[in-house]
Amino acid sequence: MRYLLVEDNLALAKAVLDRLSLDGHVVDHAVTLETAQDYLSTADYDLILLDIMLPDGDARTLLKSYRMAGGKTPIITITARSEVSDRVGVLDLGADDYITKPFDFSELEARCRAVIRRQGGMANNIKRFGNTQFDPLAGTLTVASQRVQLRNRELRLLEIFINSKDQLFSKSKLVDRLFSYEDDVAENAIEVYVGRLRKQLEGSDLNIVTVRGMGYRLSVS
Amino acid sequence: MNGHVTATRSIRRRLIVRLLASAAILAVILFLVVQSFGRQLAQESQDNILAASVTSVLDAITVQDGALIVDIPYSAFSMLGNISDDRVFYRIEQNQVYLTGYEDLPFTTARSTKSQPAFATDHYLGEDIRLVTASRKLSLNNQPSVVRATIAQTRNGQKQTLRQISQTVLFLGIGFFAIAMVLTFYAAQSTIGPLRRLAASVSRRGPQDLRPVESPVPSEMVPLVRSLNQFIGRLKKSLSQSEEFIAEAAHRVRTPLATVRMQAEVTLRRVERDENREALREMIRAIDESSRAAGQLLDHAMVTFRTDHLLVETFDFRVLVDELVTRLRPIAELKEIDLRWQKGAPLLIKGDAILIQNAVRNLIDNAIKYSPTESSIKLTLSQDRSGAILQLMDQGIGFPDEGFELLTDRFVRGANAHDTIGSGLGLTIADDVANAHGGCLELKNNAEGVGACVIFYLPLR
C-alpha cells in the first residue's frame, strides 16, 4: 500500500518509514505542510499519517482543506497532546482516527487496518495464490470459493507470511510480531496460532511449512 | 479555595443609620418650628381679642358734668368669655390714680395708646395671665386727662389649645419620621441593589465561566468591575497556560520515547542473535513502562488540575463510552479480546466530559491490559434513581484478596500484577475523577468465575 507520512520529527519519521517499508509498503515522507500539499496533488495514497504540530503551521488546516476539496483517503492524525478536545476536534475536521505519541507500532498498524477496513477497502489489495484469495482488509480468505473469516492473530500471522513469501521466520520473531512485549509469551505459544492458521488453509494452495529447528515458511504449491 | 474575608459594617446599615439620624433631626426641628408657630398664633388670637376688649372699654368711657363715667359694656367681657372659661380681670386708672377694678392687678407701663395697646404676660392670684393695657386722652374740665385701662385674662384656654397643637404636631413629627424610615429602607435597598446583583451574577457562575462582567453597573462601581474583569482575565490566562504546559510537556516527553521505541522494534526485526533480541525486548518493555508512566503522570496532573476547575456540561455518557469502545477495540483485538458493549438508550449526565473520558479510558485500558488473550470484557451502562453506573467485568487475574482499598492510591499496584507493565495510576485517576463528581469507584472480584469487576458510579444530580 502507499502511505503518506507527514511528520517533522525526523527520527520518529525514519523509524515509522523503516517499519512500514519492512512490511512492503511504499511511503512518502513530508516534513512540512507545503511538501505534504505537493505530494497530495501529485499522487494517490491509501492512507495518510498526519502529525498535527508542524514547523510551518497547524496541520488541521491541511486536514480541513483536503476534505473540503473532496479528498477521500483515510487520515490518521498523530498527536502528543493529552487534551481530548483536541482529538475530538480533529475527528470533526474529517480525520478518521488519531493516535497519541508514543504509540507502539502494533497499535498504529491496528488503527490503520481498522480505518482502511471502515472505508470499504480497495479491490486491488486482494492477493491471489492459486485457488486462494486473501483480502487483508476484510480479513477474509477464500479457499476454493469457500469464504473463511480469520481472527485477528491468524490474519496478522498470514500477513507476515504473505508479505515475505518463502522467507523463513523463527518462532521468536513471530512471537515478537504477534504479541505485545508486555506479555511474557513462551515461544511454543506460536505453535497454537500456526496450527489454527493451517486449519483455515486446509485445501488451499498455500502451505505453512515447518523447517525443523528453524521455524516456519509459507510456500505456494 | 475560599479565603477569609474581613467584613466591616455593612454599607446598607451605615446608610440606614445615617438617613434615619437625619430624618430624626428633621422631625424634631419640624416639631419645634410648628409648635412655636402654633404658640405664636394662639397668643396672637388672644391678644387680638384682648385688644378689641380694651378698646371697647375705653370707648365706653364718657365725660358728663365734669365727671368721668365708666360704664363697662357687657360685650367687652363676653367676647373674652367666648374663648373658654378663663377668668377676666380689669383695672382702670385716671392719671395713674386707681379708679375701679382690681386694684392690685399688674399692668404694663409700656407706652400705649388706644389704637396701639401694650401686651404683657404676668402672674396674678396664682395664675398665668395675659394682660393688655391701653390709654385714652380725655379733656376733663379743660384739663387733659389720661385714662388707662388694663384687661387681663388667665391662659388656661390658650394652654389647652397649645396642648392640642403640640399633640397634633407630635403626631405629624412621628408620621414624618415613619415615612422617612420607609423611604430610607427603600433607598438603602435600591442603592445596594446593583452591588447585590453584581455579587450574585459573579457567584452564580460556574468556575469555568471566565467571561468578563458585561452587564451595566452604576458609574461608581465601574472601577471595581473593571479591576474584577482584569483579574478574571489574568486567571483565564494562567489557567490556559497551565493546560498548555501540560500538553507541551506531554509532547516533549512522548515524542522521543516514540522514536526510540519504533527504532528498537525495527532493529529487533533485523537482529538474529537471541541474546541481542532479548536485550531489545527488555529495552522495548522499559520504554513502554516509562512512556506509559509519563502518559499517566500527565493524565494524572491534568486530572488533578481539572478537578479544581471542573468544566461541567451535560452530555450523553453512552455516546462517550461508545466512542471509547470504538477507539480501543483495535487495541483489544490485538490480544483477541472481545469488548462486549451494547450502546443502549441515551443517558444524560452532568460533568467534565474530558475527565470522565480520561477515567473510563484508563479503566478499559486496565481491563485490556490485565485480560488474558482470547477473553472478553463486558461493559454495561445502567442508571438507577440517583446515578449512572458503568460496570466493567473482565476475565483476568482479578484483584488481590488483600489491600483492595489501597489500589486507588498513587503508585500502588496489585500484589499479583508484577507480570504486567503499569504505573499504578490508572485506578487513581478514575477514583479521583469519580470523587470530583461526587461519585465513587468500586473494586471487587466477580462473584462467579474469574476476573475483576470495576464499578464507576456518577451521580446524576
XYZ file of C-alpha atoms in Angstrom:
682
model
C 0.000 0.000 0.000
C 1.026 3.583 -0.450
C 1.324 5.794 2.608
C 1.964 9.495 3.049
C 3.675 10.294 6.317
C 3.669 13.947 7.404
C 5.903 14.240 10.449
C 8.545 16.820 11.354
C 10.363 14.720 13.916
C 12.928 13.101 11.625
C 13.972 10.330 13.962
C 10.386 9.227 14.563
C 9.607 9.563 10.851
C 12.579 7.417 9.908
C 11.555 4.743 12.373
C 7.992 4.675 11.012
C 9.318 4.671 7.435
C 11.650 1.772 8.133
C 8.927 -0.153 9.873
C 6.351 0.337 7.100
C 8.933 -0.459 4.403
C 9.772 -3.695 6.161
C 6.177 -4.741 5.623
C 6.478 -3.919 1.943
C 4.600 -0.621 1.925
C 5.595 2.396 -0.152
C 5.907 5.524 1.970
C 6.389 9.163 1.006
C 7.589 11.449 3.731
C 6.787 15.158 4.042
C 8.224 17.359 6.774
C 6.185 20.500 6.154
C 2.612 21.334 5.232
C 3.835 22.681 1.920
C 5.568 19.484 0.790
C 2.602 17.495 2.033
C 0.370 19.575 -0.266
C 2.732 18.889 -3.174
C 2.663 15.142 -2.563
C -1.115 15.114 -2.243
C -1.568 16.929 -5.546
C 0.666 14.514 -7.471
C -0.081 11.070 -6.084
C -2.913 8.947 -4.719
C -2.445 7.386 -1.327
C -4.156 4.587 0.530
C -3.565 6.211 3.909
C -2.238 9.492 5.299
C -0.499 9.757 8.655
C -0.570 13.384 9.727
C 1.268 14.985 12.636
C -0.691 17.956 13.969
C 2.148 20.269 15.001
C 4.336 21.080 12.031
C 7.049 23.717 11.600
C 5.006 25.747 9.108
C 1.682 25.541 10.874
C -1.174 23.547 12.275
C -1.928 20.505 10.152
C -5.614 20.793 10.963
C -5.835 23.428 8.217
C -4.485 20.870 5.724
C -6.942 18.281 7.016
C -9.820 20.680 6.573
C -8.860 21.886 3.102
C -8.143 18.330 1.909
C -11.594 17.161 2.934
C -13.218 20.321 1.542
C -11.567 19.576 -1.777
C -13.184 16.144 -1.728
C -10.146 14.044 -0.711
C -11.334 10.583 0.342
C -8.133 8.929 1.576
C -8.337 7.867 5.239
C -6.326 10.102 7.557
C -4.940 9.220 10.958
C -3.596 12.171 12.908
C -0.628 11.860 15.203
C -0.778 13.964 18.328
C 1.223 14.285 21.507
C -1.404 16.206 23.333
C -3.467 14.579 26.007
C -6.275 17.059 25.545
C -9.310 15.145 24.409
C -10.904 18.253 22.955
C -8.000 18.494 20.513
C -8.508 14.956 19.347
C -12.233 15.275 19.039
C -11.750 18.479 17.066
C -9.563 16.509 14.689
C -12.322 13.943 14.137
C -14.798 16.725 13.469
C -12.475 18.136 10.821
C -12.519 14.870 8.925
C -9.791 12.680 10.374
C -10.714 9.013 10.619
C -8.787 8.302 13.788
C -5.977 9.685 15.881
C -3.044 8.153 17.658
C -1.208 9.632 20.604
C 2.566 9.653 20.883
C 4.210 7.445 21.885
C 2.414 4.670 20.065
C 3.636 1.206 19.564
C 3.708 0.034 16.026
C 1.154 -2.677 16.510
C -1.318 -0.039 17.667
C -0.590 2.062 14.587
C -0.943 -0.998 12.382
C -4.209 -1.955 14.055
C -5.607 1.532 13.642
C -4.544 1.718 10.000
C -6.202 -1.601 9.350
C -9.400 -0.557 11.142
C -9.597 2.739 9.267
C -8.985 1.210 5.857
C -11.455 -1.565 6.559
C -14.081 1.004 7.583
C -13.550 2.728 4.226
C -14.540 -0.444 2.441
C -11.092 -1.252 1.222
C -9.619 -1.328 -2.225
C -10.120 -4.262 -4.517
C -6.549 -4.123 -5.759
C -5.329 -5.214 -2.358
C -6.760 -8.682 -2.788
C -3.984 -11.194 -3.291
C -4.368 -14.409 -5.249
C -2.394 -17.597 -4.816
C -3.731 -20.439 -6.976
C -7.129 -21.366 -5.614
C -6.781 -18.982 -2.717
C -7.639 -15.294 -2.406
C -6.686 -13.181 0.561
C -8.366 -9.874 1.418
C -6.229 -8.322 4.163
C -8.705 -5.535 4.810
C -11.811 -7.620 5.255
C -9.723 -10.280 6.959
C -11.185 -12.956 4.728
C -9.660 -15.891 2.958
C -11.355 -17.573 0.046
C -10.207 -21.148 -0.419
C -11.747 -22.889 -3.443
C -14.702 -20.441 -3.402
C -15.232 -21.072 0.318
C -15.031 -17.919 2.446
C -13.142 -18.233 5.685
C -13.199 -15.481 8.306
C -9.840 -15.079 10.032
C -9.415 -13.942 13.596
C -7.093 -11.081 14.390
C -3.925 -13.018 15.151
C -4.476 -15.517 12.355
C -4.878 -12.600 9.979
C -1.734 -10.873 11.177
C 0.242 -14.098 11.044
C -0.893 -14.782 7.486
C 0.024 -11.214 6.509
C 3.507 -11.663 7.918
C 3.965 -14.773 5.802
C 2.395 -13.367 2.630
C 4.413 -10.122 2.768
C 7.634 -12.178 2.735
C 6.862 -15.353 0.851
C 9.431 -18.118 1.096
C 11.197 -16.307 3.927
C 11.953 -18.347 6.999
C 10.590 -16.988 10.280
C 11.927 -18.206 13.603
C 9.400 -18.749 16.384
C 10.870 -15.927 18.396
C 10.487 -13.492 15.507
C 6.879 -14.458 15.084
C 6.297 -14.039 18.804
C 7.687 -10.510 18.604
C 5.370 -9.663 15.739
C 2.255 -11.275 17.094
C 2.323 -10.497 20.768
C 2.801 -7.233 22.532
C 6.011 -7.025 24.505
C 4.024 -6.749 27.701
C 3.213 -10.401 27.668
C 5.872 -12.866 28.547
C 4.918 -15.444 25.970
C 6.532 -18.822 25.660
C 7.764 -19.478 22.135
C 5.607 -22.530 21.732
C 2.534 -20.291 22.064
C 3.156 -19.527 18.394
C 2.542 -23.172 17.560
C -1.083 -22.733 18.590
C -1.635 -19.955 16.046
C 0.308 -21.674 13.285
C -1.838 -24.721 13.938
C -5.040 -22.695 13.666
C -3.909 -20.941 10.508
C -3.011 -24.268 8.915
C -6.524 -25.458 9.695
C -8.003 -22.413 7.945
C -5.719 -23.007 4.962
C -6.794 -26.636 4.530
C -7.354 -27.413 0.855
C -5.561 -24.240 -0.185
C -2.575 -23.830 -2.449
C -0.870 -22.004 0.419
C 1.072 -24.112 2.867
C 2.909 -23.258 6.055
C 5.961 -25.451 6.081
C 7.772 -26.329 9.291
C 11.527 -26.194 8.991
C 12.691 -28.357 11.837
C 14.649 -26.470 14.451
C 14.487 -23.237 12.425
C 10.887 -22.058 12.185
C 8.201 -21.675 9.541
C 7.922 -20.650 5.924
C 4.992 -20.036 3.563
C 5.058 -21.815 0.261
C 2.723 -21.744 -2.719
C 2.145 -25.045 -4.391
C -10.357 27.951 47.787
C -12.481 30.193 50.000
C -10.217 32.783 51.576
C -11.337 34.575 54.722
C -12.869 37.979 54.053
C -12.960 40.511 56.874
C -16.316 42.281 56.871
C -16.678 45.799 58.276
C -20.067 47.356 58.969
C -22.363 46.913 56.054
C -22.932 49.796 53.667
C -26.646 49.219 53.930
C -26.622 49.570 57.716
C -24.453 52.668 57.533
C -26.791 54.246 55.027
C -29.831 53.390 57.116
C -28.309 54.739 60.352
C -27.272 57.983 58.717
C -30.507 58.569 56.861
C -32.556 57.748 59.966
C -30.488 60.141 62.111
C -31.076 62.926 59.574
C -34.765 62.112 59.491
C -34.967 62.237 63.316
C -33.252 65.642 63.449
C -35.550 66.937 60.744
C -38.586 65.603 62.596
C -37.531 67.340 65.854
C -36.909 70.629 64.019
C -40.263 70.305 62.310
C -41.901 69.676 65.675
C -40.270 72.696 67.314
C -40.939 75.070 64.442
C -44.586 74.143 64.049
C -45.110 74.167 67.788
C -43.650 77.645 68.226
C -45.622 78.855 65.252
C -48.778 77.446 66.820
C -47.970 79.072 70.132
C -47.431 82.377 68.404
C -50.700 82.005 66.571
C -52.636 81.208 69.765
C -51.015 84.151 71.505
C -51.914 86.466 68.662
C -55.545 85.424 68.639
C -55.818 86.004 72.425
C -54.062 89.325 72.046
C -56.440 90.422 69.303
C -59.494 89.743 71.445
C -57.884 91.429 74.461
C -57.127 94.455 72.288
C -60.709 94.579 70.996
C -61.959 94.247 74.557
C -59.807 97.069 75.963
C -60.736 99.290 73.034
C -64.418 98.804 73.689
C -63.906 99.571 77.429
C -62.036 102.761 76.627
C -64.669 103.760 74.079
C -67.397 103.419 76.659
C -65.780 105.988 78.996
C -67.584 109.295 78.775
C -67.402 112.691 80.489
C -70.600 114.062 81.980
C -70.789 117.249 84.023
C -67.061 117.254 84.541
C -67.114 113.784 85.915
C -65.737 110.608 84.375
C -68.310 107.902 83.824
C -67.002 104.380 83.345
C -69.669 102.081 82.092
C -68.056 98.794 81.089
C -70.067 97.262 78.245
C -71.145 93.658 78.612
C -69.759 92.815 75.209
C -66.227 93.733 76.346
C -66.150 90.689 78.624
C -68.474 88.426 76.675
C -66.118 88.390 73.716
C -63.380 87.188 76.056
C -65.661 84.605 77.588
C -66.166 83.080 74.197
C -62.796 81.576 74.160
C -63.161 79.407 77.258
C -63.927 79.538 80.943
C -60.931 81.710 81.631
C -61.228 84.350 84.308
C -61.092 88.003 83.315
C -59.794 90.937 85.433
C -59.709 94.645 84.777
C -58.323 97.785 86.272
C -58.936 101.363 85.223
C -56.997 104.366 86.427
C -57.034 108.058 85.670
C -53.803 109.944 85.535
C -52.157 106.993 87.224
C -54.681 107.047 90.079
C -56.683 103.868 90.633
C -60.285 104.304 89.641
C -62.076 100.968 89.541
C -61.493 97.199 89.140
C -58.848 95.055 90.772
C -56.508 97.475 92.404
C -53.544 95.130 92.626
C -53.808 93.844 89.036
C -50.386 94.191 87.417
C -50.164 96.311 84.315
C -47.560 97.211 81.835
C -46.056 100.638 81.909
C -45.020 100.448 78.286
C -46.191 103.351 76.196
C -49.564 102.680 74.802
C -52.405 104.492 73.090
C -55.928 103.411 72.370
C -55.080 102.174 68.973
C -51.766 100.667 69.974
C -52.197 98.672 73.162
C -49.253 97.121 75.008
C -49.208 93.435 75.960
C -47.512 91.572 78.774
C -47.515 88.207 80.461
C -47.600 88.058 84.262
C -48.863 86.212 87.354
C -51.930 87.127 89.272
C -53.673 85.248 92.060
C -51.513 82.241 91.392
C -52.361 82.010 87.720
C -50.636 82.915 84.485
C -52.282 85.849 82.874
C -52.009 87.723 79.634
C -52.758 91.396 80.013
C -53.291 94.341 77.746
C -53.008 97.960 78.664
C -54.309 100.829 76.560
C -54.792 104.512 77.319
C -57.014 107.262 76.055
C -56.682 111.016 76.379
C -59.762 112.930 77.509
C -60.447 116.565 78.190
C -61.867 116.946 81.687
C -62.689 120.410 82.996
C -60.478 121.733 80.281
C -57.700 119.678 81.726
C -56.096 116.901 79.707
C -56.576 113.634 81.434
C -55.269 110.176 80.612
C -57.433 107.150 81.283
C -55.604 103.813 81.283
C -57.410 100.517 81.163
C -55.867 97.107 81.734
C -57.666 93.900 80.961
C -56.159 90.530 81.910
C -57.209 87.005 81.193
C -55.905 83.705 82.527
C -54.243 81.497 79.961
C -55.879 78.126 80.593
C -57.703 78.187 77.277
C -54.583 79.085 75.405
C -52.636 76.387 77.170
C -55.240 73.841 76.191
C -55.112 74.985 72.593
C -51.345 74.788 72.728
C -51.514 71.269 74.089
C -53.772 70.269 71.244
C -51.468 71.872 68.712
C -48.431 70.193 70.288
C -50.123 66.842 70.184
C -51.025 67.262 66.531
C -47.519 68.412 65.723
C -46.062 65.474 67.626
C -48.134 63.088 65.556
C -47.027 64.969 62.462
C -43.349 64.580 63.510
C -43.780 60.875 64.237
C -45.582 60.405 60.938
C -42.831 62.220 59.111
C -40.227 60.032 60.778
C -42.156 56.861 59.943
C -42.430 57.814 56.273
C -38.756 58.787 56.245
C -37.929 55.387 57.738
C -39.757 53.536 54.983
C -38.100 55.682 52.326
C -34.723 55.136 53.987
C -35.015 51.364 53.826
C -36.155 51.589 50.246
C -33.298 53.938 49.320
C -30.711 51.782 51.084
C -32.074 48.696 49.359
C -32.017 50.227 45.916
C -28.528 51.657 46.486
C -27.230 48.245 47.493
C -29.192 46.601 44.665
C -26.556 46.882 41.890
C -23.857 45.598 44.287
C -26.006 42.633 45.229
C -26.807 41.880 41.593
C -23.109 42.024 40.686
C -22.191 39.706 43.556
C -24.975 37.308 42.610
C -24.068 37.269 38.934
C -20.406 36.561 39.755
C -21.066 33.878 42.350
C -23.733 32.182 40.242
C -21.154 31.479 37.560
C -19.521 28.145 37.231
C -15.781 28.095 37.889
C -15.102 27.711 34.179
C -17.091 30.794 33.269
C -14.302 33.323 32.884
C -16.114 35.822 30.721
C -15.761 39.432 31.828
C -18.714 41.042 33.600
C -20.600 42.978 30.957
C -23.951 43.865 32.490
C -24.320 47.642 33.047
C -23.381 48.890 36.521
C -23.691 52.341 38.162
C -20.743 54.612 37.361
C -19.414 54.420 40.948
C -18.957 50.671 40.539
C -17.168 50.841 37.203
C -13.628 50.867 38.723
C -14.483 47.814 40.842
C -15.921 45.895 37.906
C -13.016 46.926 35.711
C -10.481 45.515 38.154
C -12.620 42.410 38.593
C -12.567 41.889 34.823
C -8.807 42.364 34.717
C -8.461 39.809 37.465
C -10.674 37.346 35.587
C -8.519 37.908 32.514
C -5.318 37.111 34.396
C -6.873 33.985 35.904
C -8.009 32.804 32.489
C -4.556 33.339 31.058
C -2.819 31.453 33.835
C -5.292 28.572 33.556
C -4.768 28.205 29.833
C -1.011 28.465 30.344
C -1.150 25.571 32.800
C -3.085 23.472 30.319
C -0.702 24.450 27.530
C 2.178 23.486 29.774
C 0.769 20.039 30.446
C 0.205 19.477 26.730
C 3.659 20.782 25.857
C 5.283 18.573 28.498
C 3.436 15.586 27.039
C 4.792 16.419 23.612
C 8.370 16.798 24.849
C 8.384 13.541 26.750
C 6.429 11.374 24.394
C 7.925 12.141 21.004
C 11.480 10.966 21.763
C 10.115 7.899 23.523
C 8.033 7.078 20.468
C 11.113 7.384 18.273
C 13.274 5.150 20.409
C 10.571 2.535 20.665
C 9.976 2.444 16.947
C 13.693 2.127 16.238
C 14.068 -0.639 18.766
C 11.236 -2.505 17.066
C 12.790 -2.083 13.640
C 16.150 -3.242 14.969
C 14.509 -6.256 16.565
C 13.260 -7.284 13.148
C 16.789 -7.269 11.767
C 18.739 -8.786 14.615
C 19.229 -12.537 14.659
C 21.208 -13.375 17.786
C 18.984 -14.436 20.646
C 20.785 -12.515 23.395
C 20.572 -9.298 21.366
C 16.929 -9.903 20.707
C 16.242 -10.450 24.400
C 18.087 -7.211 25.225
C 15.987 -5.334 22.676
C 12.815 -6.804 24.064
C 13.827 -5.679 27.531
C 14.510 -2.258 26.111
C 11.091 -2.030 24.496
C 9.434 -3.129 27.722
C 11.332 -0.457 29.661
C 10.345 2.173 27.109
C 6.731 1.038 27.299
C 6.826 1.252 31.041
C 8.260 4.765 31.096
C 6.087 6.064 28.278
C 3.014 4.648 29.934
C 4.096 6.153 33.243
C 4.755 9.502 31.551
C 1.362 9.369 29.898
C -0.421 8.513 33.082
C 1.522 11.078 35.112
C 0.402 13.696 32.647
C -3.133 12.329 32.724
C -2.987 12.457 36.487
C -1.608 16.001 36.507
C -4.366 17.007 34.122
C -6.974 15.322 36.285
C -5.657 16.948 39.466
C -5.580 20.304 37.749
C -9.035 19.984 36.291
C -10.757 18.625 39.384
C -10.182 22.084 40.878
C -11.811 23.674 37.854
C -14.470 21.200 36.751
C -15.823 22.146 33.363
C -19.352 20.888 33.851
C -21.539 20.307 30.830
C -24.402 17.981 30.005
C -23.523 15.139 27.697
C -24.581 11.633 26.762
C -22.497 9.203 28.819
C -23.494 6.383 26.472
C -22.004 8.188 23.448
C -18.764 8.827 25.366
C -18.393 5.135 26.271
C -19.350 4.114 22.752
C -16.627 6.289 21.198
C -14.042 4.948 23.621
C -15.004 1.353 22.899
C -14.771 2.003 19.151
C -11.336 3.536 19.609
C -9.972 0.893 21.914
C -11.390 -2.063 20.001
C -8.388 -2.334 17.623
C -6.098 -2.480 20.668
C -8.249 -5.147 22.287
C -8.320 -7.124 19.047
C -4.545 -7.329 19.054
C -4.992 -9.651 22.011
C -8.136 -11.197 20.549
C -10.110 -9.634 23.367
C -13.774 -9.129 22.708
C -15.160 -5.812 24.015
C -18.817 -6.574 24.689
C -20.844 -3.441 24.717
C -24.410 -2.573 23.873
C -24.974 1.065 23.117
C -28.470 1.209 24.636
C -30.559 4.265 25.450
C -29.232 7.807 25.941
C -28.041 8.626 29.455
C -27.522 12.321 30.011
C -25.208 13.286 32.848
C -23.589 16.480 34.051
C -19.853 16.507 34.452
C -16.465 17.264 32.965
C -16.520 15.163 29.791
C -12.749 15.278 29.325
C -12.095 13.995 32.836
C -14.741 11.301 32.630
C -13.419 10.194 29.261
C -9.913 10.009 30.716
C -11.156 7.945 33.654
C -13.150 5.493 31.539
C -10.287 5.145 29.060
C -7.941 4.245 31.894
C -10.432 1.677 33.198
C -10.871 0.000 29.794
C -7.114 0.191 29.227
C -6.558 -1.510 32.559
C -9.078 -4.212 31.765
C -7.419 -4.912 28.384
C -4.000 -4.949 29.987
C -4.875 -7.460 32.673
C -7.065 -9.659 30.486
C -5.694 -12.861 29.043
C -5.642 -13.459 25.301
C -8.945 -14.565 23.771
C -11.098 -13.419 26.632
C -13.876 -10.893 26.820
C -14.549 -7.657 28.666
C -18.153 -6.818 29.325
C -19.200 -3.193 29.677
C -22.647 -2.292 30.909
C -24.033 1.149 31.461
C -27.143 1.462 33.581
C -28.991 4.048 35.532
C -30.639 3.956 38.916
C -32.622 6.680 40.609
C -29.586 8.656 41.710
C -26.840 7.960 39.245
C -25.180 6.379 36.251
C -23.348 3.087 36.763
C -20.658 1.890 34.383
C -19.597 -1.663 35.114
C -16.572 -3.381 33.589
C -16.137 -7.101 34.049
C -13.075 -8.847 32.727
C -11.789 -12.408 32.871
C -8.309 -11.526 34.054
C -6.438 -12.208 37.241
C -8.784 -10.065 39.346
C -7.765 -8.042 42.345
C -5.642 -9.478 45.136
C -7.598 -10.548 48.193
C -5.854 -8.053 50.419
C -5.285 -4.338 50.098
C -8.306 -3.542 47.926
C -8.703 -0.061 49.310
C -5.050 0.808 48.651
C -5.258 0.168 44.904
C -6.679 3.595 44.238
C -3.705 5.234 45.973
C -0.994 6.630 43.777
C 1.644 4.170 42.503
C 0.104 1.252 44.379
C -0.275 -1.837 42.251
C -1.873 -5.131 42.992
C 0.365 -7.724 44.592
C -0.448 -10.041 41.670
C 0.283 -7.520 38.903
C 4.052 -7.850 38.626
C 3.964 -9.534 35.253
C 2.253 -6.601 33.599
C 3.617 -3.183 32.785
C 1.863 -0.447 34.699
C 2.365 2.729 36.633
C -0.253 2.268 39.306
C -2.038 5.461 38.347
C -4.946 4.204 36.253
C -7.277 3.456 39.148
C -6.103 6.587 40.985
C -7.162 8.700 38.015
C -10.560 7.001 37.752
C -11.076 7.287 41.509
C -10.118 10.990 41.556
C -12.458 11.757 38.681
C -15.354 9.865 40.288
C -14.794 11.643 43.608
C -14.543 15.047 41.964
C -18.022 14.458 40.547
C -19.425 13.220 43.839
C -19.366 9.610 42.674
C -17.158 6.661 43.572
C -15.131 3.794 42.188
C -15.874 0.322 43.482
C -13.499 -2.579 43.016
C -14.402 -6.214 43.526
C -13.848 -9.606 42.059
C -16.530 -11.299 40.037
C -18.797 -13.424 42.164
C -18.857 -16.137 39.530
C -15.813 -17.287 37.676
C -12.627 -15.288 37.481
C -11.808 -11.679 36.786
C -12.232 -8.233 38.204
C -15.331 -6.100 38.355
C -14.970 -2.341 38.423
C -17.936 -0.076 39.030
C -17.635 3.574 38.105
C -20.511 5.488 39.612
C -21.520 9.077 38.828
C -24.484 10.811 40.443
C -26.997 12.352 38.032
C -27.511 15.488 40.120
